[in-house]
XYZ file of N, CA and C in Angstrom:
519
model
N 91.178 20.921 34.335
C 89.830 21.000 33.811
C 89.023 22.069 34.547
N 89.018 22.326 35.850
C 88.767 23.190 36.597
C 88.977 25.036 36.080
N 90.403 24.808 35.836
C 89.833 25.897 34.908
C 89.509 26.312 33.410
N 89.379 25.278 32.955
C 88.477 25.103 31.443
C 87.036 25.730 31.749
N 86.471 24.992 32.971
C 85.328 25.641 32.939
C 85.294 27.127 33.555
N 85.671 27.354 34.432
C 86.445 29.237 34.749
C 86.009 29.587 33.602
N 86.814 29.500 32.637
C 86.945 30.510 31.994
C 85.663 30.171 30.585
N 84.963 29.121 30.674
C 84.049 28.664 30.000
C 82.868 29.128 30.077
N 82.586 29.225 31.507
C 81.847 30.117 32.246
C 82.065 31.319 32.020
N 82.781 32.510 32.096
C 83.242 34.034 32.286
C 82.926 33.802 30.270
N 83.239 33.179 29.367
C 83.104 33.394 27.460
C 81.784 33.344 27.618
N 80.761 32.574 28.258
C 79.452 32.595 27.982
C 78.315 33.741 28.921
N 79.316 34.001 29.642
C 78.468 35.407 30.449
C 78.705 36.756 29.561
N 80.306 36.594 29.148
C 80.624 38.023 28.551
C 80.163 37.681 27.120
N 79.572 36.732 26.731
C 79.160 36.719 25.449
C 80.252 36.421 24.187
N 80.846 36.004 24.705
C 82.461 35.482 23.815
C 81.831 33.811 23.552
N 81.086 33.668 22.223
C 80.547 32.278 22.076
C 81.814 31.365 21.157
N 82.272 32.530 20.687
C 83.578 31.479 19.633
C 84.608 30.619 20.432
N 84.794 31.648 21.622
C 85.811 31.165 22.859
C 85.236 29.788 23.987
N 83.785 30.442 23.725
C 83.419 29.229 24.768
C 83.406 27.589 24.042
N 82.515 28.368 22.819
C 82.548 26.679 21.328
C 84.377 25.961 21.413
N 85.181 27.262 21.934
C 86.658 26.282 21.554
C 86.861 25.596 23.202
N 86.647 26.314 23.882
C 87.017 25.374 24.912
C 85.558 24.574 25.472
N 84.709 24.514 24.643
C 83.901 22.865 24.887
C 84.888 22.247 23.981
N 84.953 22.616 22.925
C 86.031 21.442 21.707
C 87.204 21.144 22.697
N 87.791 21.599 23.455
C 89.164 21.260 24.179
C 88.681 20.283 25.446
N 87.589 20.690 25.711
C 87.132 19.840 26.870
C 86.498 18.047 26.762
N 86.000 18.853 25.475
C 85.534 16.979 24.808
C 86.624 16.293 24.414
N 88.088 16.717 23.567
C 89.264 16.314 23.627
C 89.711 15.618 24.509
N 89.589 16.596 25.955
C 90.388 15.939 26.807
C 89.818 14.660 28.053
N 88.747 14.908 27.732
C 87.523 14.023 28.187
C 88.037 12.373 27.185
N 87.872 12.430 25.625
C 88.135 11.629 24.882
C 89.652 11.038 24.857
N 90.104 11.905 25.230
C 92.058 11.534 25.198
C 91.858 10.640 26.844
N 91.035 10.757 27.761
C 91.066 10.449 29.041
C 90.754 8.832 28.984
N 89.700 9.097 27.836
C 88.625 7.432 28.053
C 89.280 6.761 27.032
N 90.068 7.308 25.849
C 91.843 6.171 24.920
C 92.198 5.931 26.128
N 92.908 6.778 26.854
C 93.872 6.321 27.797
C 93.496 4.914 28.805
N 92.434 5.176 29.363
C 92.139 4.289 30.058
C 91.540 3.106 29.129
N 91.374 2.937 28.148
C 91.240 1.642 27.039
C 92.665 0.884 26.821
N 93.348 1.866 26.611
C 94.791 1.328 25.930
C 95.230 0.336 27.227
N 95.293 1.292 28.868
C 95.176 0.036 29.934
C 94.722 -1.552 29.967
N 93.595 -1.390 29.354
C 92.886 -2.467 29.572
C 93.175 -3.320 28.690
N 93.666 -2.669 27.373
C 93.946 -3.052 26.285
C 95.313 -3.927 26.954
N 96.713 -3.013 27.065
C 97.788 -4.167 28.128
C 97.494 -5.028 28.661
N 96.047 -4.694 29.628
C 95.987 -5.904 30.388
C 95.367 -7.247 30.035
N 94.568 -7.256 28.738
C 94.376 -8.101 28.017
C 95.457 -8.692 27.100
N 96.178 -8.343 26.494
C 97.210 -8.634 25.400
C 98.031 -9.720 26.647
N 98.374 -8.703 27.669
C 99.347 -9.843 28.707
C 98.909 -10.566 28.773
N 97.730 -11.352 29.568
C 96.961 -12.685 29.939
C 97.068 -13.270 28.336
N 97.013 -12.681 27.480
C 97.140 -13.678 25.791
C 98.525 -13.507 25.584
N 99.314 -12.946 25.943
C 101.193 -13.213 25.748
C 101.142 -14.547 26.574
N 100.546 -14.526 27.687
C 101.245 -15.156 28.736
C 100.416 -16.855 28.386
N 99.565 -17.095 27.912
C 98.670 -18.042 27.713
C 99.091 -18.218 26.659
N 99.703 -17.522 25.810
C 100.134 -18.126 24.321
C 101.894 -18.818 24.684
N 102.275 -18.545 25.683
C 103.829 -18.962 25.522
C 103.796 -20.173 27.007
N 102.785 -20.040 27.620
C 102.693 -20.850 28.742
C 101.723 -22.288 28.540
N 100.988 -21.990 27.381
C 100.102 -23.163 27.186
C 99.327 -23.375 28.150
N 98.506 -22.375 28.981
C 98.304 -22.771 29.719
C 96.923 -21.427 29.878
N 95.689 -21.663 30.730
C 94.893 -20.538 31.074
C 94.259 -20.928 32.298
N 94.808 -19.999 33.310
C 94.619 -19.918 35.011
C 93.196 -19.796 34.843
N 92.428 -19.639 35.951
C 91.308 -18.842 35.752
C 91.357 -17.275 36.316
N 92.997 -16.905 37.004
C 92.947 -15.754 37.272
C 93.525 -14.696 35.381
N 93.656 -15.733 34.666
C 93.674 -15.522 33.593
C 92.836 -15.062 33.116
N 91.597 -15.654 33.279
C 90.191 -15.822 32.253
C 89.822 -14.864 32.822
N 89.975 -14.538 33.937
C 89.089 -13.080 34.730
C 89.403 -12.202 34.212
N 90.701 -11.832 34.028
C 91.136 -10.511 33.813
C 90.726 -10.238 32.555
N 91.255 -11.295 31.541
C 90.784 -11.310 30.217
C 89.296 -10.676 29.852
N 89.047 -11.422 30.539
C 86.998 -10.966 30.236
C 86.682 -9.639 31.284
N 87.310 -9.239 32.401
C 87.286 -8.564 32.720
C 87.116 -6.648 32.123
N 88.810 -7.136 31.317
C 89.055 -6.561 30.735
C 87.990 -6.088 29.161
N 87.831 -7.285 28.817
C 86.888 -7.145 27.593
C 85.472 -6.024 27.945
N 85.006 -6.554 29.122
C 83.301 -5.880 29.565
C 83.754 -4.346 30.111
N 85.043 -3.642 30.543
C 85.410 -2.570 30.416
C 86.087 -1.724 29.155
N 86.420 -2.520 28.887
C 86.645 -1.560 27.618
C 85.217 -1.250 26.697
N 84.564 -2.429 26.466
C 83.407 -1.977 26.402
C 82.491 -1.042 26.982
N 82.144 -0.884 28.029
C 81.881 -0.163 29.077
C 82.532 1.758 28.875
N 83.793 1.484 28.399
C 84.456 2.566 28.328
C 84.412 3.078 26.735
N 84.216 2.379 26.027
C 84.309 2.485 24.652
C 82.683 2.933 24.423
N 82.027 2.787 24.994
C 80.213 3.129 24.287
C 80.063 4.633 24.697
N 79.784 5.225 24.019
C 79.739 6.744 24.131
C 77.854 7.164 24.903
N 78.570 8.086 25.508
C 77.202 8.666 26.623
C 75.635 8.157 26.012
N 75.337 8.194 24.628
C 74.337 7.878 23.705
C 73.909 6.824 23.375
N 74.872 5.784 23.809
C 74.659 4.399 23.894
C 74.400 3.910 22.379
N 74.981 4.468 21.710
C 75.178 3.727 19.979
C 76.215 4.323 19.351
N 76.972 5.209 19.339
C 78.270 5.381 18.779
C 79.250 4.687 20.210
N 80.768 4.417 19.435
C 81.852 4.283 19.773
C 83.019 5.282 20.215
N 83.942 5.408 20.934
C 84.740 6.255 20.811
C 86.011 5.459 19.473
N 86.644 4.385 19.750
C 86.998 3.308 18.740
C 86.036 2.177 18.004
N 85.612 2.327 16.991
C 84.829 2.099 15.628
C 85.515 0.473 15.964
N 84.807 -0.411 15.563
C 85.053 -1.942 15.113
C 86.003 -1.963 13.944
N 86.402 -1.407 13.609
C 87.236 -1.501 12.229
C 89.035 -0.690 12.764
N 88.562 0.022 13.621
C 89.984 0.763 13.986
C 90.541 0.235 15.158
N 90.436 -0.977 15.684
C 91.348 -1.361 16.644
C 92.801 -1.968 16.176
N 93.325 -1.926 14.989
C 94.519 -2.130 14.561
C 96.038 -1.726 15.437
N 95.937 -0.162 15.046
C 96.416 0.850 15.457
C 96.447 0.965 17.169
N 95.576 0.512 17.613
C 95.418 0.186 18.911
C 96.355 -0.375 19.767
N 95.908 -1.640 19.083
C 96.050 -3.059 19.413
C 97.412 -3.014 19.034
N 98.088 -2.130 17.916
C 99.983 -2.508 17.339
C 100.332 -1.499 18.826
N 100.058 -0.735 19.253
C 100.914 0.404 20.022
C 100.689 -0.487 21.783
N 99.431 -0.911 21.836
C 99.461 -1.440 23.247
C 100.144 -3.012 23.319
N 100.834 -3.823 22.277
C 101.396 -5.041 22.116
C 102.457 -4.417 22.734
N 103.502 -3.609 22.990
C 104.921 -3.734 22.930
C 104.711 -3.012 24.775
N 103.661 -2.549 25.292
C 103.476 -2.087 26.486
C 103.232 -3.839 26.923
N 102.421 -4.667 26.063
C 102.005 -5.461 26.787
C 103.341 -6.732 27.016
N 104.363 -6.692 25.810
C 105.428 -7.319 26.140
C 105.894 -6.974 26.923
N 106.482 -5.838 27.643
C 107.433 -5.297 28.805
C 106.559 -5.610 29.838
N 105.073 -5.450 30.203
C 104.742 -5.774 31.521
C 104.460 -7.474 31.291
N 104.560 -8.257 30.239
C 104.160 -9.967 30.463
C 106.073 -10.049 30.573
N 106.851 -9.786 30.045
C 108.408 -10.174 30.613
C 108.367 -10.612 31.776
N 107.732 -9.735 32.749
C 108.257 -10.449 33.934
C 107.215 -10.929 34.838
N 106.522 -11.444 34.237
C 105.485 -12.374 34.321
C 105.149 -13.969 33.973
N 105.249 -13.673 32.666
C 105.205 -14.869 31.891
C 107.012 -16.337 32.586
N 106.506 -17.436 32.431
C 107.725 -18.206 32.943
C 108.331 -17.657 34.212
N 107.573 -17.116 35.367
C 108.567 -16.688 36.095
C 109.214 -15.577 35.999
N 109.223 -14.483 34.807
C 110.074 -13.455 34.542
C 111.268 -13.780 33.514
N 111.649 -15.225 33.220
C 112.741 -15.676 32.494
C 112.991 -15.250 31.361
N 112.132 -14.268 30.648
C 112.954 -13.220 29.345
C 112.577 -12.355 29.811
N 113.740 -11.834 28.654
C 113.632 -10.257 28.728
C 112.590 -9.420 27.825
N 112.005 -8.579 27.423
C 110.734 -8.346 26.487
C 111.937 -8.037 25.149
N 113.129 -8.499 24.601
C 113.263 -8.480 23.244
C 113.423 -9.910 22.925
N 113.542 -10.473 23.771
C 113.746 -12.085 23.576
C 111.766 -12.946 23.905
N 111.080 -12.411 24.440
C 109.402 -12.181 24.481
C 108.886 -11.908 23.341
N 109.281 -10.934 22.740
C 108.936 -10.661 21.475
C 109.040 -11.617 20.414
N 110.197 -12.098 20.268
C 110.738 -12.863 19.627
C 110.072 -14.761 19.304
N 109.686 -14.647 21.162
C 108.670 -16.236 20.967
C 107.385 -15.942 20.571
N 107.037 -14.702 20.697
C 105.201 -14.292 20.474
C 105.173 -14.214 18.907
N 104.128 -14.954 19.162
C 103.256 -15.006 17.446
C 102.306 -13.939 17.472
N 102.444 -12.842 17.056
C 101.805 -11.440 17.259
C 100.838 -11.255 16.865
N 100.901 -11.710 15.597
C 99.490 -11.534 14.643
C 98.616 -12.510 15.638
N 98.743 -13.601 15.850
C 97.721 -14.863 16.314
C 97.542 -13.963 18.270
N 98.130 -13.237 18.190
C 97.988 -12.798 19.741
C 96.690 -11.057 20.075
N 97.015 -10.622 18.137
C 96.757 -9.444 18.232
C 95.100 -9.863 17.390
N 95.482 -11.354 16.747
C 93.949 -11.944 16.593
C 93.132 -12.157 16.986
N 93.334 -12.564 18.477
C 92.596 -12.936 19.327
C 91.908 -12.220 19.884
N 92.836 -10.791 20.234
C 92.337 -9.667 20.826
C 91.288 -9.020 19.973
N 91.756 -9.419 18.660
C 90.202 -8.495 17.920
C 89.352 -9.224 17.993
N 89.061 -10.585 17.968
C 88.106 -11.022 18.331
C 87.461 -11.122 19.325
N 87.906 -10.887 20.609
C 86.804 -10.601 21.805
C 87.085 -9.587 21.881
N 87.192 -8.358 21.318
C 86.892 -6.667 21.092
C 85.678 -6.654 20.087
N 85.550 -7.657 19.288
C 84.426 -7.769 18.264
C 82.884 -7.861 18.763
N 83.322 -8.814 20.031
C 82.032 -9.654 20.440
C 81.115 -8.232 21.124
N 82.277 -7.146 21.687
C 81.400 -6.054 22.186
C 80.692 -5.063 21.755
N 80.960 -5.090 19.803
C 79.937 -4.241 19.049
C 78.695 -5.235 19.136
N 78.548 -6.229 19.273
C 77.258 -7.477 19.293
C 76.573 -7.637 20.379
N 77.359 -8.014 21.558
C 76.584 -8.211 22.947
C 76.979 -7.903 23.807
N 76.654 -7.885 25.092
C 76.118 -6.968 26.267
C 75.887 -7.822 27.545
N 76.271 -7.503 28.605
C 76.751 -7.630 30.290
C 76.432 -9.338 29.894
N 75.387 -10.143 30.483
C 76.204 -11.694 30.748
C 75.524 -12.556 29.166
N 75.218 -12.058 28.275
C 75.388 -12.458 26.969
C 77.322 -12.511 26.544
N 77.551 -10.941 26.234
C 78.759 -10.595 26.265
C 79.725 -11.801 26.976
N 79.693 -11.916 28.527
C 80.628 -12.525 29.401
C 80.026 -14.068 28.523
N 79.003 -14.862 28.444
C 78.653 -16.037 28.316
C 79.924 -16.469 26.764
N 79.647 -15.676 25.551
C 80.650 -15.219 24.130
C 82.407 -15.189 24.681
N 82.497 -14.407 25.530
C 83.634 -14.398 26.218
C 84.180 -15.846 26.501
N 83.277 -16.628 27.652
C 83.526 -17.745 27.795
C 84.048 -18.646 26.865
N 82.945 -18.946 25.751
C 83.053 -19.466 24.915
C 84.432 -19.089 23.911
N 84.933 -18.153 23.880
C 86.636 -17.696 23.211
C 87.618 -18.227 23.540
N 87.210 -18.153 25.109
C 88.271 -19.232 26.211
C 88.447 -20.764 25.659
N 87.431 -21.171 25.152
C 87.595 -22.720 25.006
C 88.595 -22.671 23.501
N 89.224 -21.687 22.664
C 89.751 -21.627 21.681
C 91.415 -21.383 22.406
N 91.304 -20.895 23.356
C 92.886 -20.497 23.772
C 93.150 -22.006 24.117
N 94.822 -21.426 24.597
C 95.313 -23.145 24.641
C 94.699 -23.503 26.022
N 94.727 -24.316 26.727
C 94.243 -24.848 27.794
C 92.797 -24.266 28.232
N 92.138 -24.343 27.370
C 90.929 -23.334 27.788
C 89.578 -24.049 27.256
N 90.028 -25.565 27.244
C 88.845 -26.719 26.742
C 88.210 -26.676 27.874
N 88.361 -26.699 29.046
C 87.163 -26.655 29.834
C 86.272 -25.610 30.142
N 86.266 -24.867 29.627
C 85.582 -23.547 29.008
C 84.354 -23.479 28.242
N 84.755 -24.731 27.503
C 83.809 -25.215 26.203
C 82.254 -24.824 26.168
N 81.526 -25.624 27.690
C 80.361 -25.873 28.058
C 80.226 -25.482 28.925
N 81.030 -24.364 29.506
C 80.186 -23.965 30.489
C 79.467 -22.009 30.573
N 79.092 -22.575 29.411
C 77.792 -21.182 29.335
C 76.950 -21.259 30.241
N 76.713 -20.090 30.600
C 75.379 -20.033 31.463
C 74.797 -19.309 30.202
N 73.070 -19.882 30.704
C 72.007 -19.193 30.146
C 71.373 -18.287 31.239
């Protein structure tokens, strides 16, 4: 990036504006390819805690952290400098959500039970759709609300996973 601007700098002194307009376009690219990347992360690291809670019956609270964790950063990462557009739109986390499931099987393999499958035999017990459901729904809650509204909604999702009834009531206001 360092020298994007070099030479971004030297198009707008020598008056080369077509050259400089292309490498802002390359720079916002790679700026935008930077802040997918670091979504799709978070994105794994959510899908796992819901692989692992969907085949374990079960939700730690080092579960619930990450989960919601995860949710208030991607948010965080997803709201563009302007604070009302998106970089991923509420409607396009599909595509997302299908490409970061099969990252998120290989890192819950050896997690989930101890490590006791392998991620084609993982695959195989996960109910995908009901896993990749879930995930759109607390990706949803972050076009709506915001820091401990947001987390309070969060909470409340928890009491829908399996072991996650004690979750129910405990909103804070």
């Amino acid at each position: 990036m360092i020298q994007e601007l070099i030479d971004l700098r030297a198009s707008i002194v020598e008056g080369r504006y077509d050259d400089a307009l292309a490498i802002v376009d390359e720079l916002d690219w790679m700026s935008k390819k930077t802040i997918l990347r670091n979504i799709k992360s978070y994105l794994v690291r959510l899908l796992v805690h819901l692989i692992k809670n969907q085949v374990e019956q079960r939700l730690t609270n080092s579960w619930a952290a990450s989960i919601g964790y995860s949710v208030v950063e991607i948010q965080d990462l997803n709201l563009m400098d302007n604070q009302i557009s998106y970089y991923v739109k509420q409607d396009e986390w599909d595509d997302y959500l299908e490409n970061a499931f099969e990252d998120g099987i290989l890192a819950a393999s050896s997690e989930v039970a101890n490590g006791v499958y392998k991620p084609r035999r993982l695959r195989e017990i996960v109910d995908k759709e009901a896993v990749i459901k879930t995930a759109t729904q607390l990706l949803s809650l972050t076009y709506t609300y915001s820091g401990q509204t947001l987390r309070n909604f969060i909470y409340e999702e928890f009491s829908q996973l399996a072991g996650g009834e004690a979750w129910s009531f405990e909103r804070e206001n």
